[in-house]
Each structure stands twice: as structure tokens, then as C-alpha cells.
CSV table of C-alpha atoms in Angstrom, one decimal:
chain,number,residue,atom,x,y,z
Y,1,MET,CA,-0.4,0.0,0.1
Y,2,ASN,CA,1.3,3.6,-1.0
Y,3,TYR,CA,0.9,6.1,1.0
Y,4,SER,CA,1.4,10.2,0.0
Y,5,ARG,CA,4.0,12.0,1.0
Y,6,ASP,CA,2.9,15.2,1.2
Y,7,PRO,CA,2.1,16.8,4.7
Y,8,PRO,CA,-1.3,17.3,6.1
Y,9,PRO,CA,-2.9,20.7,5.5
Y,10,PRO,CA,-2.6,23.3,7.6
Y,11,TYR,CA,-5.4,23.3,9.6
Y,12,GLU,CA,-7.3,27.1,9.0
Y,13,SER,CA,-7.7,29.6,12.5
Y,14,ALA,CA,-10.5,30.9,14.2
Y,15,ALA,CA,-10.2,34.0,12.9
Y,16,ASN,CA,-10.3,32.9,9.3
Y,17,ILE,CA,-13.1,30.9,9.6
Y,18,ASN,CA,-15.4,33.6,11.5
Y,19,SER,CA,-14.3,36.1,9.0
Y,20,ALA,CA,-15.7,34.0,6.0
Y,21,PRO,CA,-18.6,34.7,3.9
Y,22,TYR,CA,-20.3,32.0,5.4
Y,23,PRO,CA,-18.8,31.2,8.8
Y,24,ASN,CA,-19.1,27.8,10.2
Y,25,ILE,CA,-19.9,25.9,7.0
Y,26,GLY,CA,-20.9,22.4,6.8
Y,27,PHE,CA,-20.9,22.1,10.8
Y,28,ALA,CA,-23.8,20.0,12.0
Y,29,ALA,CA,-26.0,21.8,14.1
Y,30,GLY,CA,-25.3,19.4,17.9
Y,31,PRO,CA,-27.7,18.9,20.6
Y,32,TYR,CA,-25.9,22.1,22.3
Y,33,SER,CA,-25.8,24.5,19.8
Y,34,GLU,CA,-28.0,27.7,19.8
Y,35,PRO,CA,-31.1,28.1,17.9
Y,36,ALA,CA,-31.1,29.5,14.5
Y,37,GLY,CA,-31.4,33.1,14.7
Y,38,TYR,CA,-29.3,33.3,18.7
Y,39,GLN,CA,-27.5,36.4,19.3
Y,40,ASP,CA,-25.1,36.2,23.0
Y,41,ASN,CA,-25.6,39.7,23.2
Y,42,PRO,CA,-26.8,40.5,27.1
Y,43,SER,CA,-27.4,44.2,26.8
Y,44,ASP,CA,-30.4,43.7,24.7
Y,45,GLN,CA,-32.2,42.3,27.1
Y,46,GLU,CA,-31.0,44.4,30.1
Y,47,PRO,CA,-33.5,47.2,29.1
Y,48,LYS,CA,-36.8,44.3,29.1
Y,49,TYR,CA,-35.4,42.8,32.7
Y,50,ASN,CA,-35.6,46.8,33.8
Y,51,ARG,CA,-38.7,47.2,32.1
Y,52,ASN,CA,-40.8,44.7,33.9
Y,53,GLY,CA,-38.9,44.9,37.0
Y,54,ASN,CA,-39.3,48.8,38.0
Y,55,PHE,CA,-43.3,47.4,36.4
Y,56,THR,CA,-44.0,45.5,39.1
Y,57,SER,CA,-42.2,47.1,42.2
Y,58,LEU,CA,-44.4,49.9,41.1
Y,59,GLN,CA,-47.4,47.9,41.4
Y,60,TYR,CA,-46.8,46.6,44.3
Y,61,SER,CA,-46.2,50.3,45.8
Y,62,ASP,CA,-49.1,51.1,44.7
Y,63,LYS,CA,-51.6,48.6,45.6
Y,64,TYR,CA,-49.4,49.4,49.4
Y,65,VAL,CA,-50.7,53.2,49.0
Y,66,ARG,CA,-53.6,52.2,48.1
Y,67,HIS,CA,-54.5,49.6,51.2
Y,68,LEU,CA,-53.5,52.1,53.5
Y,69,SER,CA,-56.2,54.6,52.9
Y,70,PHE,CA,-58.9,51.5,52.5
Y,71,GLU,CA,-58.3,50.7,56.0
Y,72,ARG,CA,-59.3,54.2,57.1
Y,73,PRO,CA,-62.7,53.6,59.1
Y,74,PRO,CA,-64.9,56.6,56.9
Y,75,VAL,CA,-63.6,54.9,53.5
Y,76,LYS,CA,-64.3,51.1,54.9
Y,77,LYS,CA,-68.1,51.9,55.7
Y,78,TRP,CA,-68.4,54.1,53.0
Y,79,VAL,CA,-67.4,50.7,50.7
Y,80,SER,CA,-69.6,48.6,53.0
Y,81,LYS,CA,-72.4,50.8,52.5
Y,82,ASN,CA,-72.1,50.8,49.3
Y,83,SER,CA,-71.7,47.3,47.8
Y,84,TRP,CA,-72.8,48.2,44.0
Y,85,PHE,CA,-69.0,49.6,44.2
Y,86,TYR,CA,-68.1,45.4,44.5
Y,87,TYR,CA,-69.6,45.1,41.3
Y,88,LEU,CA,-68.4,47.7,39.1
Y,89,SER,CA,-65.1,46.8,40.1
Y,90,TYR,CA,-65.3,43.2,38.4
Y,91,ALA,CA,-66.7,44.5,35.9
Y,92,THR,CA,-63.4,47.2,35.3
Y,93,PHE,CA,-60.9,44.4,36.4
Y,94,LEU,CA,-61.9,42.2,33.8
Y,95,CYS,CA,-62.4,44.7,30.9
Y,96,THR,CA,-58.7,45.7,32.2
Y,97,TYR,CA,-57.4,42.8,32.2
Y,98,ILE,CA,-58.6,41.0,28.7
Y,99,ALA,CA,-57.0,44.6,26.7
Y,100,LEU,CA,-53.9,43.7,28.5
Y,101,VAL,CA,-53.3,40.7,27.8
Y,102,CYS,CA,-55.9,40.3,24.1
Y,103,CYS,CA,-55.2,44.0,22.8
Y,104,PRO,CA,-51.3,43.7,21.4
Y,105,SER,CA,-51.3,47.8,20.8
Y,106,VAL,CA,-53.4,48.8,24.0
Y,107,ARG,CA,-50.5,47.5,26.4
Y,108,ARG,CA,-47.7,48.4,23.9
Y,109,ARG,CA,-48.6,52.1,23.1
Y,110,TYR,CA,-47.6,54.8,26.1
Y,111,PRO,CA,-49.2,56.3,27.6
Y,112,GLY,CA,-52.3,54.0,27.4
Y,113,ASN,CA,-50.4,50.8,28.5
Y,114,VAL,CA,-49.5,52.7,31.9
Y,115,ILE,CA,-53.5,54.2,32.5
Y,116,ALA,CA,-55.0,50.6,32.0
Y,117,LEU,CA,-52.3,49.2,34.2
Y,118,SER,CA,-53.4,51.2,37.2
Y,119,VAL,CA,-57.1,50.7,36.4
Y,120,PHE,CA,-56.1,47.2,36.8
Y,121,ILE,CA,-53.7,47.9,40.1
Y,122,LEU,CA,-57.1,49.6,41.8
Y,123,GLN,CA,-59.2,47.0,41.0
Y,124,VAL,CA,-56.9,44.5,42.3
Y,125,VAL,CA,-57.2,45.7,45.7
Y,126,TYR,CA,-61.1,45.4,45.7
Y,127,GLY,CA,-60.8,41.8,44.5
Y,128,GLY,CA,-58.3,40.8,46.5
Y,129,LEU,CA,-60.2,41.8,49.7
Y,130,ALA,CA,-63.6,39.9,48.3
Y,131,ALA,CA,-61.2,37.0,48.1
Y,132,LEU,CA,-60.1,37.2,51.0
Y,133,LEU,CA,-64.0,37.6,52.4
Y,134,PHE,CA,-64.5,34.9,50.0
Y,135,GLY,CA,-61.8,32.3,51.7
Y,136,VAL,CA,-62.9,32.9,55.5
Y,137,PHE,CA,-66.2,32.1,54.3
Y,138,VAL,CA,-65.6,28.8,52.7
Y,139,HIS,CA,-62.7,27.8,55.8
Y,140,HIS,CA,-65.8,28.2,58.1
Y,141,PHE,CA,-68.2,25.9,55.8
Y,142,SER,CA,-66.4,23.2,54.8
Y,143,ILE,CA,-64.0,20.0,56.0
Y,144,PHE,CA,-60.9,21.5,57.6
Y,145,LEU,CA,-58.8,18.7,55.2
Y,146,SER,CA,-60.6,19.0,52.1
Y,147,TYR,CA,-59.7,22.3,52.4
Y,148,ILE,CA,-55.8,22.3,52.8
Y,149,LEU,CA,-55.6,19.7,50.3
Y,150,SER,CA,-57.3,22.8,47.8
Y,151,LEU,CA,-55.0,24.5,48.9
Y,152,LEU,CA,-51.7,23.0,48.2
Y,153,CYS,CA,-53.2,21.5,45.0
Y,154,ILE,CA,-53.7,25.2,44.1
Y,155,PHE,CA,-50.1,26.9,45.4
Y,156,VAL,CA,-48.1,24.3,43.0
Y,157,ILE,CA,-50.2,25.4,40.5
Y,158,PHE,CA,-49.5,29.0,40.9
Y,159,PHE,CA,-46.4,28.0,41.5
Y,160,GLN,CA,-46.0,27.1,37.9
Y,161,TYR,CA,-47.8,30.1,37.1
Y,162,LEU,CA,-44.6,32.1,38.6
Y,163,ALA,CA,-42.0,30.4,36.9
Y,164,PHE,CA,-43.3,29.8,33.3
Y,165,ASP,CA,-44.2,33.8,33.3
Y,166,THR,CA,-40.6,34.1,34.7
Y,167,GLN,CA,-39.0,31.9,31.8
Y,168,HIS,CA,-40.9,34.2,29.4
Y,169,ILE,CA,-39.7,37.4,30.0
Y,170,ILE,CA,-35.8,36.0,31.0
Y,171,GLY,CA,-35.7,34.7,27.3
Y,172,GLY,CA,-34.1,32.0,25.4
Y,173,ARG,CA,-36.1,29.6,25.2
Y,174,GLU,CA,-39.0,28.6,22.1
Y,175,LEU,CA,-41.5,31.1,23.8
Y,176,GLU,CA,-40.3,34.3,25.1
Y,177,LEU,CA,-41.5,38.1,25.4
Y,178,SER,CA,-40.3,40.4,23.2
Y,179,ALA,CA,-39.0,43.9,24.7
Y,180,GLU,CA,-41.5,45.6,23.8
Y,181,GLU,CA,-44.1,43.3,25.8
Y,182,TYR,CA,-43.1,44.3,29.3
Y,183,ILE,CA,-46.1,45.7,30.0
Y,184,PHE,CA,-47.8,42.3,29.5
Y,185,GLY,CA,-44.8,40.6,31.9
Y,186,ALA,CA,-45.0,42.8,34.6
Y,187,LEU,CA,-48.8,42.0,34.8
Y,188,GLN,CA,-48.6,38.9,34.7
Y,189,LEU,CA,-45.4,38.1,37.2
Y,190,TYR,CA,-47.6,40.9,39.5
Y,191,LEU,CA,-50.6,38.6,38.9
Y,192,ASP,CA,-49.1,35.1,40.4
Y,193,VAL,CA,-47.4,36.9,42.8
Y,194,VAL,CA,-50.4,38.2,44.6
Y,195,ASN,CA,-51.8,35.1,44.3
Y,196,LEU,CA,-49.2,32.8,45.8
Y,197,PHE,CA,-49.6,35.4,48.4
Y,198,LEU,CA,-53.1,35.2,49.4
Y,199,ILE,CA,-52.8,31.3,49.1
Y,200,ILE,CA,-49.8,32.1,51.8
Y,201,LEU,CA,-52.5,34.1,54.1
Y,202,SER,CA,-54.9,31.4,54.0
Y,203,PHE,CA,-52.7,28.9,55.1
Y,204,PHE,CA,-51.3,31.4,57.9
Y,205,GLY,CA,-54.9,32.1,58.8
Y,206,ASN,CA,-55.9,27.9,59.4
Y,207,ARG,CA,-52.7,27.4,61.6
Y,208,ASP,CA,-53.7,29.7,64.0
Y,209,SER,CA,-57.4,28.8,64.1
């Protein structure tokens, strides 16, 4: 058998490969390769994270201030005597939530998205109060064990929702939010944390009773 005495061809450097007109041609995509269209540029994602975090913090701050105002006796007395305001808050809650979730033009256009989000937060305060009262009513008229098991199941479900929505905001997967969807991301995180907080309050109420 005759072997060629010519030396093997030299390997191209990484600089030459990257500077070619069509880099990485001939290399098959492996199981750990980046998806198509992926750009490793963390600076592009930082504005989206900052906007989501700022809007979520603003939501909780606004809710805390409104909660303090509702604790005043004159306000509580007026709300207890005007039950129609609860129904109005539910209708406004559904309208603003559907508009923010189903209409991209509403949640992407400033300042309409901020106004709709502020109205939504105001209605969540009344809705959360009604949900707590309903939880107390159900607790006194249900079996303790079944109530605890149902709360555990709901807690696990909403915790998975929180992880799912957080992954949407972080990105890097098949499903992710664009930089223009910061209102939608902040809204989803806000609702997930509020639901988890209500479930935790129910747990502590059961333990004290």
C-alpha cells in the first residue's frame, strides 16, 4: 500500500473561519448548539428586564399605598354600604385584564398601557379583599382536610405559573416575550405573586384557627 508523503493541509485558525463569507459552513448543529437567529448579546435583554422589574415594583408600591387608604374607617364604612362598587370593580377588572392580555396595541402604546395598568391595580385591591372574605366563608363551611389539600394544589399550580412567566421574561427558549411586551410581563408576574400571597395568607389563617 502506497501512502502519500505530502504533509497534511494546515488547519485554519478561528479568525479565518469567522471572517469567511459564510462562517461555520459544513458544521452540523449539535444538541447543545444555539438555536437559529440566536445572538449572544446580553445588553439587548437588559432594558426588558429593567422595565419589567420597575413596573412590578411600581405595582406593589401603588397597591400598598391604596391599601393604607382603604384601612381608614370612613373609607371602609363607605365601601361596606355601597356594594355596587364591588360589582363595578369586577367589571372593570375583567375589561382591563382582557384589554391588556388580548390587545397588543393597548399594552404597547404609551401612556395608555400605564393608565390601563393603574386602573387594573386599583380593581385588584377590591377584588383581593372580596377573595379574602370568600376564603374565610369557605373555611368555616368546609372540611378542614379537603380545604388544606385544595390550597396545596392551587399553590403548586400558581407556583408553576410563576416559573413559566419568569422564563418567558428571561427568554432563551422557544417561547419568550419581546422587549415591547414589558407591560404584559409585569402584569403576569404581578398576578402570580398576588395569588401566591393570598394562598399563603390562607395557610396562616388556618394555623392560627
